[in-house]
Short mmCIF file of N, CA and C and ligand atoms in Angstrom, two decimals:
data_model
loop_
_atom_site.label_atom_id
_atom_site.label_comp_id
_atom_site.label_asym_id
_atom_site.label_seq_id
_atom_site.Cartn_x
_atom_site.Cartn_y
_atom_site.Cartn_z
N MET W 224 9.16 90.56 -137.32
CA MET W 224 8.30 90.65 -138.50
C MET W 224 6.87 90.28 -138.10
N ASN W 225 5.90 91.08 -138.54
CA ASN W 225 4.52 90.81 -138.18
C ASN W 225 3.70 90.17 -139.29
N GLU W 226 4.34 90.00 -140.48
CA GLU W 226 3.56 89.44 -141.59
C GLU W 226 3.15 88.01 -141.31
N LYS W 227 2.00 87.66 -141.86
CA LYS W 227 1.56 86.27 -141.80
C LYS W 227 1.77 85.64 -143.17
N ILE W 228 2.15 84.37 -143.18
CA ILE W 228 2.38 83.67 -144.44
C ILE W 228 1.37 82.53 -144.58
N HIS W 229 0.67 82.51 -145.70
CA HIS W 229 -0.25 81.41 -145.98
C HIS W 229 0.38 80.52 -147.05
N VAL W 230 0.35 79.22 -146.81
CA VAL W 230 0.94 78.30 -147.80
C VAL W 230 0.11 78.32 -149.08
N LEU W 231 0.81 78.56 -150.20
CA LEU W 231 0.14 78.54 -151.51
C LEU W 231 0.48 77.24 -152.24
N ILE W 232 1.79 76.88 -152.22
CA ILE W 232 2.22 75.62 -152.83
C ILE W 232 3.11 74.91 -151.81
N SER W 233 2.72 73.70 -151.43
CA SER W 233 3.44 72.99 -150.37
C SER W 233 4.79 72.44 -150.86
N GLU W 234 5.62 72.11 -149.89
CA GLU W 234 6.93 71.53 -150.19
C GLU W 234 6.78 70.27 -151.05
N GLU W 235 5.81 69.43 -150.70
CA GLU W 235 5.58 68.17 -151.43
C GLU W 235 5.18 68.44 -152.88
N GLU W 236 4.29 69.40 -153.07
CA GLU W 236 3.86 69.74 -154.44
C GLU W 236 5.02 70.26 -155.27
N ILE W 237 5.86 71.09 -154.65
CA ILE W 237 7.00 71.66 -155.37
C ILE W 237 7.97 70.55 -155.77
N GLU W 238 8.28 69.67 -154.82
CA GLU W 238 9.21 68.58 -155.11
C GLU W 238 8.72 67.69 -156.23
N LYS W 239 7.43 67.38 -156.19
CA LYS W 239 6.83 66.53 -157.22
C LYS W 239 6.94 67.20 -158.59
N ARG W 240 6.64 68.47 -158.63
CA ARG W 240 6.66 69.21 -159.90
C ARG W 240 8.09 69.33 -160.43
N ILE W 241 9.05 69.56 -159.55
CA ILE W 241 10.44 69.68 -160.00
C ILE W 241 10.93 68.35 -160.58
N CYS W 242 10.50 67.24 -160.00
CA CYS W 242 10.84 65.92 -160.55
C CYS W 242 10.32 65.80 -161.98
N GLU W 243 9.06 66.20 -162.17
CA GLU W 243 8.46 66.13 -163.51
C GLU W 243 9.22 67.03 -164.49
N MET W 244 9.54 68.23 -164.03
CA MET W 244 10.25 69.18 -164.91
C MET W 244 11.63 68.65 -165.28
N GLY W 245 12.30 68.03 -164.31
CA GLY W 245 13.64 67.48 -164.55
C GLY W 245 13.59 66.43 -165.65
N LYS W 246 12.56 65.62 -165.60
CA LYS W 246 12.38 64.56 -166.59
C LYS W 246 12.11 65.18 -167.98
N GLU W 247 11.17 66.12 -167.98
CA GLU W 247 10.79 66.77 -169.25
C GLU W 247 11.99 67.49 -169.89
N ILE W 248 12.73 68.22 -169.06
CA ILE W 248 13.87 68.98 -169.59
C ILE W 248 14.95 68.03 -170.09
N SER W 249 15.25 67.00 -169.30
CA SER W 249 16.28 66.03 -169.71
C SER W 249 15.93 65.42 -171.05
N GLU W 250 14.67 65.04 -171.22
CA GLU W 250 14.25 64.42 -172.48
C GLU W 250 14.36 65.39 -173.65
N SER W 251 14.03 66.65 -173.40
CA SER W 251 14.00 67.60 -174.51
C SER W 251 15.39 67.98 -175.02
N TYR W 252 16.43 67.74 -174.24
CA TYR W 252 17.79 68.05 -174.71
C TYR W 252 18.47 66.84 -175.37
N HIS W 253 17.76 65.71 -175.41
CA HIS W 253 18.26 64.51 -176.11
C HIS W 253 19.71 64.16 -175.77
N GLY W 254 20.04 64.17 -174.50
CA GLY W 254 21.38 63.74 -174.07
C GLY W 254 22.47 64.79 -174.19
N GLU W 255 22.15 65.95 -174.80
CA GLU W 255 23.17 67.01 -174.91
C GLU W 255 23.38 67.69 -173.56
N PRO W 256 24.58 68.21 -173.29
CA PRO W 256 24.80 68.91 -172.02
C PRO W 256 24.03 70.22 -171.94
N VAL W 257 23.67 70.60 -170.73
CA VAL W 257 22.96 71.87 -170.54
C VAL W 257 23.75 72.73 -169.56
N HIS W 258 23.80 74.03 -169.85
CA HIS W 258 24.53 74.97 -169.00
C HIS W 258 23.48 75.83 -168.28
N LEU W 259 23.32 75.57 -166.97
CA LEU W 259 22.30 76.31 -166.22
C LEU W 259 22.82 77.69 -165.83
N VAL W 260 22.05 78.72 -166.15
CA VAL W 260 22.38 80.06 -165.69
C VAL W 260 21.34 80.41 -164.62
N SER W 261 21.80 80.33 -163.39
CA SER W 261 20.92 80.56 -162.25
C SER W 261 20.89 82.05 -161.92
N VAL W 262 19.69 82.58 -161.76
CA VAL W 262 19.58 84.01 -161.49
C VAL W 262 19.52 84.23 -159.97
N LEU W 263 20.57 84.87 -159.46
CA LEU W 263 20.70 85.15 -158.02
C LEU W 263 19.72 86.23 -157.59
N LYS W 264 19.26 86.27 -156.33
CA LYS W 264 19.54 85.19 -155.41
C LYS W 264 18.43 84.15 -155.45
N GLY W 265 17.23 84.61 -155.84
CA GLY W 265 16.04 83.78 -155.74
C GLY W 265 16.07 82.47 -156.49
N GLY W 266 16.75 82.45 -157.64
CA GLY W 266 16.74 81.26 -158.48
C GLY W 266 17.57 80.10 -157.95
N VAL W 267 18.38 80.37 -156.94
CA VAL W 267 19.35 79.37 -156.48
C VAL W 267 18.71 78.12 -155.88
N PHE W 268 17.67 78.31 -155.09
CA PHE W 268 17.02 77.17 -154.44
C PHE W 268 16.43 76.23 -155.48
N PHE W 269 15.74 76.80 -156.43
CA PHE W 269 15.12 76.02 -157.51
C PHE W 269 16.20 75.38 -158.38
N THR W 270 17.26 76.12 -158.68
CA THR W 270 18.34 75.60 -159.53
C THR W 270 18.93 74.33 -158.94
N CYS W 271 19.22 74.34 -157.65
CA CYS W 271 19.83 73.18 -157.00
C CYS W 271 18.92 71.97 -157.07
N GLU W 272 17.64 72.18 -156.77
CA GLU W 272 16.70 71.05 -156.78
C GLU W 272 16.51 70.52 -158.19
N LEU W 273 16.42 71.43 -159.16
CA LEU W 273 16.22 71.01 -160.55
C LEU W 273 17.45 70.27 -161.06
N ALA W 274 18.63 70.82 -160.77
CA ALA W 274 19.88 70.22 -161.25
C ALA W 274 19.98 68.76 -160.80
N LYS W 275 19.53 68.47 -159.58
CA LYS W 275 19.60 67.11 -159.04
C LYS W 275 18.67 66.16 -159.80
N ARG W 276 17.69 66.72 -160.48
CA ARG W 276 16.71 65.89 -161.21
C ARG W 276 17.01 65.76 -162.69
N LEU W 277 18.11 66.37 -163.14
CA LEU W 277 18.45 66.29 -164.57
C LEU W 277 19.35 65.08 -164.81
N SER W 278 19.06 64.34 -165.87
CA SER W 278 19.83 63.13 -166.16
C SER W 278 20.79 63.34 -167.33
N ILE W 279 20.96 64.60 -167.76
CA ILE W 279 21.92 64.95 -168.82
C ILE W 279 23.10 65.67 -168.14
N PRO W 280 24.26 65.80 -168.84
CA PRO W 280 25.39 66.51 -168.21
C PRO W 280 25.03 67.97 -167.92
N VAL W 281 25.40 68.42 -166.72
CA VAL W 281 25.00 69.76 -166.25
C VAL W 281 26.21 70.58 -165.81
N SER W 282 26.27 71.83 -166.24
CA SER W 282 27.21 72.78 -165.64
C SER W 282 26.36 73.97 -165.17
N ILE W 283 26.91 74.71 -164.20
CA ILE W 283 26.11 75.79 -163.59
C ILE W 283 26.93 77.07 -163.46
N ASP W 284 26.29 78.18 -163.77
CA ASP W 284 26.91 79.49 -163.54
C ASP W 284 25.84 80.42 -162.95
N PHE W 285 26.29 81.53 -162.42
CA PHE W 285 25.37 82.42 -161.71
C PHE W 285 25.46 83.85 -162.23
N MET W 286 24.34 84.51 -162.20
CA MET W 286 24.28 85.89 -162.64
C MET W 286 23.32 86.63 -161.72
N SER W 287 23.60 87.87 -161.45
CA SER W 287 22.71 88.64 -160.61
C SER W 287 22.29 89.91 -161.33
N VAL W 288 21.00 90.06 -161.52
CA VAL W 288 20.47 91.28 -162.13
C VAL W 288 19.47 91.88 -161.17
N SER W 289 19.40 93.19 -161.13
CA SER W 289 18.44 93.79 -160.21
C SER W 289 17.37 94.52 -160.97
N SER W 290 16.13 94.32 -160.55
CA SER W 290 15.04 95.10 -161.13
C SER W 290 14.12 95.58 -160.02
N TYR W 291 14.38 95.08 -158.83
CA TYR W 291 13.51 95.42 -157.70
C TYR W 291 14.35 96.02 -156.58
N GLY W 292 13.81 97.00 -155.90
CA GLY W 292 14.44 97.50 -154.68
C GLY W 292 13.92 96.68 -153.53
N ASN W 293 14.03 97.19 -152.34
CA ASN W 293 13.53 96.45 -151.17
C ASN W 293 12.06 96.70 -150.93
N ASP W 294 11.24 96.51 -151.98
CA ASP W 294 9.80 96.60 -151.79
C ASP W 294 9.13 95.63 -152.75
N THR W 295 7.83 95.78 -152.90
CA THR W 295 7.11 94.80 -153.70
C THR W 295 6.76 95.34 -155.09
N LYS W 296 7.34 96.50 -155.45
CA LYS W 296 7.04 97.08 -156.76
C LYS W 296 8.28 97.09 -157.65
N SER W 297 8.08 96.86 -158.95
CA SER W 297 9.20 96.87 -159.90
C SER W 297 9.66 98.31 -160.13
N SER W 298 10.98 98.52 -160.14
CA SER W 298 11.50 99.84 -160.43
C SER W 298 11.58 100.04 -161.94
N GLY W 299 11.54 98.93 -162.69
CA GLY W 299 11.65 99.01 -164.14
C GLY W 299 13.08 99.15 -164.60
N VAL W 300 14.00 99.28 -163.67
CA VAL W 300 15.41 99.42 -164.02
C VAL W 300 16.11 98.08 -163.85
N VAL W 301 16.80 97.64 -164.90
CA VAL W 301 17.50 96.36 -164.83
C VAL W 301 18.99 96.60 -165.01
N LYS W 302 19.80 96.07 -164.11
CA LYS W 302 21.24 96.17 -164.31
C LYS W 302 21.93 94.88 -163.86
N ILE W 303 23.08 94.58 -164.49
CA ILE W 303 23.83 93.39 -164.11
C ILE W 303 24.66 93.72 -162.87
N VAL W 304 24.38 93.02 -161.78
CA VAL W 304 25.10 93.24 -160.53
C VAL W 304 26.30 92.30 -160.44
N LYS W 305 26.11 91.09 -160.94
CA LYS W 305 27.21 90.12 -161.02
C LYS W 305 27.07 89.37 -162.34
N ASP W 306 28.14 89.38 -163.14
CA ASP W 306 28.07 88.70 -164.44
C ASP W 306 28.52 87.24 -164.30
N LEU W 307 28.32 86.48 -165.37
CA LEU W 307 28.72 85.07 -165.39
C LEU W 307 30.23 84.94 -165.28
N ASP W 308 30.70 83.80 -164.76
CA ASP W 308 32.14 83.53 -164.72
C ASP W 308 32.63 82.98 -166.06
N ASP W 309 31.77 82.17 -166.71
CA ASP W 309 32.19 81.46 -167.93
C ASP W 309 31.51 82.00 -169.18
N VAL W 310 32.15 81.74 -170.34
CA VAL W 310 31.52 82.12 -171.61
C VAL W 310 30.38 81.14 -171.90
N VAL W 311 29.38 81.64 -172.61
CA VAL W 311 28.24 80.76 -172.94
C VAL W 311 28.19 80.44 -174.43
N GLU W 312 29.12 81.00 -175.19
CA GLU W 312 29.13 80.77 -176.64
C GLU W 312 29.16 79.27 -176.94
N GLY W 313 28.24 78.83 -177.79
CA GLY W 313 28.20 77.43 -178.21
C GLY W 313 27.55 76.47 -177.21
N LYS W 314 27.08 77.00 -176.08
CA LYS W 314 26.48 76.12 -175.07
C LYS W 314 24.95 76.15 -175.12
N ASN W 315 24.34 75.07 -174.64
CA ASN W 315 22.88 75.03 -174.48
C ASN W 315 22.55 75.69 -173.16
N VAL W 316 22.23 76.97 -173.22
CA VAL W 316 21.99 77.73 -172.00
C VAL W 316 20.52 77.62 -171.57
N LEU W 317 20.34 77.25 -170.31
CA LEU W 317 19.00 77.22 -169.73
C LEU W 317 18.99 78.17 -168.53
N VAL W 318 18.29 79.29 -168.69
CA VAL W 318 18.19 80.26 -167.60
C VAL W 318 17.18 79.72 -166.58
N VAL W 319 17.59 79.73 -165.31
CA VAL W 319 16.71 79.20 -164.26
C VAL W 319 16.35 80.33 -163.30
N GLU W 320 15.06 80.64 -163.25
CA GLU W 320 14.56 81.78 -162.46
C GLU W 320 13.55 81.31 -161.42
N ASP W 321 13.38 82.11 -160.39
CA ASP W 321 12.36 81.80 -159.40
C ASP W 321 10.97 82.17 -159.89
N ILE W 322 10.87 83.37 -160.50
CA ILE W 322 9.54 83.86 -160.89
C ILE W 322 9.64 84.81 -162.07
N VAL W 323 8.69 84.74 -162.97
CA VAL W 323 8.56 85.74 -164.03
C VAL W 323 7.31 86.55 -163.71
N ASP W 324 7.52 87.84 -163.52
CA ASP W 324 6.46 88.72 -163.08
C ASP W 324 6.13 89.68 -164.22
N SER W 325 6.67 90.88 -164.22
CA SER W 325 6.43 91.80 -165.34
C SER W 325 7.13 91.30 -166.60
N GLY W 326 8.20 90.53 -166.42
CA GLY W 326 8.97 90.03 -167.56
C GLY W 326 10.14 90.93 -167.93
N ARG W 327 10.25 92.08 -167.27
CA ARG W 327 11.31 93.04 -167.60
C ARG W 327 12.70 92.46 -167.39
N THR W 328 12.91 91.83 -166.24
CA THR W 328 14.23 91.29 -165.90
C THR W 328 14.65 90.25 -166.94
N LEU W 329 13.74 89.32 -167.20
CA LEU W 329 14.05 88.22 -168.10
C LEU W 329 14.23 88.67 -169.54
N SER W 330 13.44 89.62 -169.99
CA SER W 330 13.58 90.02 -171.39
C SER W 330 14.94 90.71 -171.58
N TYR W 331 15.35 91.46 -170.58
CA TYR W 331 16.68 92.08 -170.63
C TYR W 331 17.77 91.01 -170.62
N LEU W 332 17.64 90.10 -169.67
CA LEU W 332 18.65 89.05 -169.49
C LEU W 332 18.77 88.16 -170.73
N LEU W 333 17.63 87.78 -171.29
CA LEU W 333 17.65 86.89 -172.46
C LEU W 333 18.27 87.58 -173.66
N GLU W 334 17.96 88.86 -173.87
CA GLU W 334 18.58 89.62 -174.97
C GLU W 334 20.09 89.69 -174.79
N ASN W 335 20.48 89.96 -173.55
CA ASN W 335 21.90 90.06 -173.22
C ASN W 335 22.62 88.74 -173.50
N LEU W 336 22.03 87.63 -173.06
CA LEU W 336 22.66 86.32 -173.25
C LEU W 336 22.67 85.91 -174.72
N LYS W 337 21.61 86.27 -175.42
CA LYS W 337 21.51 85.94 -176.85
C LYS W 337 22.68 86.54 -177.63
N SER W 338 23.08 87.74 -177.25
CA SER W 338 24.17 88.42 -177.95
C SER W 338 25.51 87.73 -177.72
N ARG W 339 25.56 86.81 -176.75
CA ARG W 339 26.81 86.08 -176.48
C ARG W 339 26.88 84.77 -177.26
N LYS W 340 25.94 84.57 -178.18
CA LYS W 340 25.92 83.44 -179.11
C LYS W 340 25.92 82.04 -178.49
N PRO W 341 24.98 81.75 -177.62
CA PRO W 341 24.86 80.37 -177.13
C PRO W 341 24.34 79.49 -178.25
N LYS W 342 24.54 78.16 -178.12
CA LYS W 342 24.00 77.24 -179.13
C LYS W 342 22.48 77.27 -179.08
N SER W 343 21.94 77.27 -177.88
CA SER W 343 20.50 77.42 -177.70
C SER W 343 20.26 78.20 -176.41
N LEU W 344 19.09 78.80 -176.31
CA LEU W 344 18.78 79.61 -175.14
C LEU W 344 17.33 79.38 -174.75
N ARG W 345 17.13 78.82 -173.56
CA ARG W 345 15.77 78.57 -173.08
C ARG W 345 15.61 79.11 -171.67
N LEU W 346 14.35 79.24 -171.27
CA LEU W 346 14.03 79.78 -169.96
C LEU W 346 13.15 78.83 -169.16
N CYS W 347 13.55 78.62 -167.92
CA CYS W 347 12.80 77.76 -167.02
C CYS W 347 12.52 78.56 -165.76
N THR W 348 11.26 78.57 -165.33
CA THR W 348 10.92 79.29 -164.10
C THR W 348 10.06 78.44 -163.18
N LEU W 349 10.29 78.56 -161.89
CA LEU W 349 9.46 77.81 -160.95
C LEU W 349 8.04 78.38 -160.95
N LEU W 350 7.94 79.72 -160.92
CA LEU W 350 6.63 80.36 -160.85
C LEU W 350 6.45 81.37 -161.97
N ASP W 351 5.21 81.52 -162.39
CA ASP W 351 4.89 82.51 -163.42
C ASP W 351 3.60 83.22 -163.01
N LYS W 352 3.65 84.57 -163.12
CA LYS W 352 2.43 85.36 -162.87
C LYS W 352 2.04 85.98 -164.21
N PRO W 353 1.37 85.22 -165.08
CA PRO W 353 1.07 85.70 -166.42
C PRO W 353 0.27 87.00 -166.46
N GLU W 354 -0.60 87.19 -165.48
CA GLU W 354 -1.44 88.41 -165.46
C GLU W 354 -0.63 89.70 -165.34
N ARG W 355 0.57 89.59 -164.81
CA ARG W 355 1.37 90.77 -164.53
C ARG W 355 2.31 91.18 -165.67
N ARG W 356 2.31 90.40 -166.74
CA ARG W 356 3.30 90.63 -167.80
C ARG W 356 3.15 91.98 -168.49
N VAL W 357 4.23 92.74 -168.58
CA VAL W 357 4.23 93.97 -169.38
C VAL W 357 5.19 93.85 -170.57
N THR W 358 6.15 92.92 -170.46
CA THR W 358 7.10 92.67 -171.55
C THR W 358 6.97 91.21 -171.97
N ASP W 359 6.84 90.98 -173.27
CA ASP W 359 6.66 89.63 -173.77
C ASP W 359 7.92 88.78 -173.55
N VAL W 360 7.74 87.64 -172.87
CA VAL W 360 8.87 86.74 -172.63
C VAL W 360 8.40 85.31 -172.91
N HIS W 361 9.16 84.58 -173.69
CA HIS W 361 8.78 83.19 -173.95
C HIS W 361 9.37 82.30 -172.85
N VAL W 362 8.48 81.65 -172.09
CA VAL W 362 8.93 80.74 -171.04
C VAL W 362 8.84 79.32 -171.59
N ASP W 363 9.96 78.59 -171.58
CA ASP W 363 9.97 77.23 -172.12
C ASP W 363 9.45 76.20 -171.13
N TYR W 364 9.79 76.38 -169.85
CA TYR W 364 9.34 75.43 -168.83
C TYR W 364 8.86 76.19 -167.60
N THR W 365 7.61 75.93 -167.21
CA THR W 365 7.02 76.60 -166.05
C THR W 365 6.63 75.58 -164.99
N GLY W 366 7.00 75.86 -163.75
CA GLY W 366 6.58 74.99 -162.65
C GLY W 366 5.11 75.18 -162.33
N PHE W 367 4.76 76.40 -161.94
CA PHE W 367 3.38 76.71 -161.57
C PHE W 367 3.02 78.12 -162.05
N ALA W 368 1.84 78.25 -162.65
CA ALA W 368 1.30 79.58 -162.94
C ALA W 368 0.51 79.96 -161.69
N ILE W 369 0.77 81.16 -161.17
CA ILE W 369 0.09 81.58 -159.94
C ILE W 369 -0.65 82.90 -160.15
N PRO W 370 -1.64 83.17 -159.29
CA PRO W 370 -2.36 84.44 -159.41
C PRO W 370 -1.48 85.63 -159.02
N ASP W 371 -2.00 86.82 -159.28
CA ASP W 371 -1.26 88.05 -159.01
C ASP W 371 -1.24 88.35 -157.51
N GLU W 372 -0.36 87.62 -156.81
CA GLU W 372 -0.19 87.85 -155.38
C GLU W 372 1.30 87.84 -155.06
N PHE W 373 1.69 88.60 -154.05
CA PHE W 373 3.11 88.64 -153.69
C PHE W 373 3.45 87.41 -152.87
N VAL W 374 4.40 86.61 -153.39
CA VAL W 374 4.74 85.35 -152.73
C VAL W 374 6.18 85.34 -152.21
N VAL W 375 6.40 84.48 -151.24
CA VAL W 375 7.75 84.31 -150.66
C VAL W 375 8.05 82.82 -150.51
N GLY W 376 9.30 82.54 -150.22
CA GLY W 376 9.72 81.16 -149.98
C GLY W 376 10.35 80.54 -151.22
N TYR W 377 11.04 79.44 -151.03
CA TYR W 377 11.72 78.73 -152.11
C TYR W 377 12.59 79.69 -152.93
N GLY W 378 13.26 80.60 -152.24
CA GLY W 378 14.15 81.55 -152.90
C GLY W 378 13.60 82.96 -152.95
N LEU W 379 12.28 83.08 -152.93
CA LEU W 379 11.67 84.41 -153.06
C LEU W 379 11.62 85.13 -151.72
N ASP W 380 11.89 86.43 -151.76
CA ASP W 380 11.98 87.18 -150.51
C ASP W 380 10.99 88.32 -150.41
N TYR W 381 10.77 88.72 -149.18
CA TYR W 381 10.13 90.00 -148.90
C TYR W 381 11.14 90.74 -148.04
N MET W 382 11.73 91.81 -148.57
CA MET W 382 12.79 92.56 -147.90
C MET W 382 13.90 91.63 -147.38
N GLN W 383 14.32 90.72 -148.24
CA GLN W 383 15.41 89.76 -147.96
C GLN W 383 15.05 88.66 -146.95
N HIS W 384 13.82 88.61 -146.49
CA HIS W 384 13.41 87.56 -145.57
C HIS W 384 12.64 86.46 -146.30
N TYR W 385 12.56 85.32 -145.66
CA TYR W 385 11.73 84.18 -146.07
C TYR W 385 12.24 83.36 -147.25
N ARG W 386 13.42 83.67 -147.79
CA ARG W 386 13.91 82.89 -148.93
C ARG W 386 14.03 81.41 -148.57
N ASN W 387 14.31 81.14 -147.31
CA ASN W 387 14.60 79.78 -146.86
C ASN W 387 13.35 78.93 -146.59
N LEU W 388 12.17 79.50 -146.72
CA LEU W 388 10.97 78.68 -146.49
C LEU W 388 10.94 77.56 -147.53
N PRO W 389 10.63 76.32 -147.11
CA PRO W 389 10.64 75.21 -148.07
C PRO W 389 9.37 75.13 -148.92
N TYR W 390 8.45 76.08 -148.74
CA TYR W 390 7.21 76.12 -149.53
C TYR W 390 7.06 77.53 -150.10
N VAL W 391 6.06 77.70 -150.96
CA VAL W 391 5.75 79.04 -151.48
C VAL W 391 4.51 79.54 -150.75
N GLY W 392 4.62 80.73 -150.18
CA GLY W 392 3.50 81.28 -149.42
C GLY W 392 3.16 82.69 -149.83
N VAL W 393 1.96 83.11 -149.47
CA VAL W 393 1.51 84.47 -149.75
C VAL W 393 1.68 85.30 -148.49
N VAL W 394 2.25 86.48 -148.67
CA VAL W 394 2.45 87.37 -147.51
C VAL W 394 1.23 88.23 -147.29
N GLU W 395 0.77 88.24 -146.07
CA GLU W 395 -0.32 89.14 -145.70
C GLU W 395 0.36 90.35 -145.08
N LEU W 396 0.55 91.40 -145.88
CA LEU W 396 1.39 92.53 -145.46
C LEU W 396 0.83 93.33 -144.29
N ASP W 397 -0.48 93.37 -144.13
CA ASP W 397 -1.05 94.20 -143.07
C ASP W 397 -1.29 93.46 -141.77
N ALA W 398 -0.82 92.22 -141.71
CA ALA W 398 -1.12 91.41 -140.52
C ALA W 398 -0.51 92.01 -139.27
P1 LIG T 1717 10.08 91.01 -163.29
O1 LIG T 1717 11.21 91.71 -163.95
O2 LIG T 1717 8.95 91.94 -162.95
O3 LIG T 1717 9.58 89.81 -164.06
O4 LIG T 1717 10.55 90.58 -161.86
C1 LIG T 1717 11.32 89.52 -161.62
C2 LIG T 1717 11.87 89.57 -160.22
O5 LIG T 1717 11.04 90.28 -159.30
C3 LIG T 1717 11.93 88.17 -159.68
O6 LIG T 1717 13.13 87.54 -160.05
C4 LIG T 1717 11.83 88.40 -158.19
O7 LIG T 1717 13.09 88.66 -157.64
C5 LIG T 1717 10.96 89.64 -158.06
N1 LIG T 1717 9.55 89.29 -157.78
C6 LIG T 1717 8.50 89.34 -158.63
N2 LIG T 1717 7.36 88.92 -158.05
C7 LIG T 1717 7.70 88.57 -156.79
C8 LIG T 1717 6.95 88.02 -155.68
O8 LIG T 1717 5.74 87.74 -155.72
N3 LIG T 1717 7.68 87.78 -154.55
C9 LIG T 1717 9.01 88.05 -154.43
N4 LIG T 1717 9.73 88.54 -155.45
C10 LIG T 1717 9.09 88.81 -156.62
MG1 LIG T 1718 14.68 86.66 -159.26
#
């Protein structure tokens, strides 16, 4: 790989912010259990770190939806690649995502989950690119709002690479 990666958000900054988010989220559920719906694959890294910072009872399930092919542009097509194992009816569902970009994936996912009658449904994302939004999505908890740049690391990939970077970086594609 010839791409160069520039650090945008350091490992320390991310850890500090996730601690704050864990506290905020725990307080807002007032001791009630929360059912994390982690969006594969990118959301997994953030989900694990966040889950460790929650002081309320936590259960976790996974779902995989695709909206992107192996490039940096949205195809606009969303489909469920892997569905949840457990029912969400009556549960406080918190969807945990790596990034909200156009909002297409999340708006589809949230509508889908809403129809399964959870007790509550909220969205938490590590990163948000508000400038890129084409579909309105209400984000309840945001780690960092970032500019319109293609980022990798902390779960996010470029052609399936770099998910394991412990920081968030910007890819210089022409390097
Ligand atoms: P959306 O449907 O456009 O909001 O796209 C959401 C999905 O696109 C995310 O879950 C990511 O998998 C992917 N994505 C969006 N922006 C980036 C980026 O900057 N880097 C890597 N993946 C991204
Ligand atoms: Mg994702």
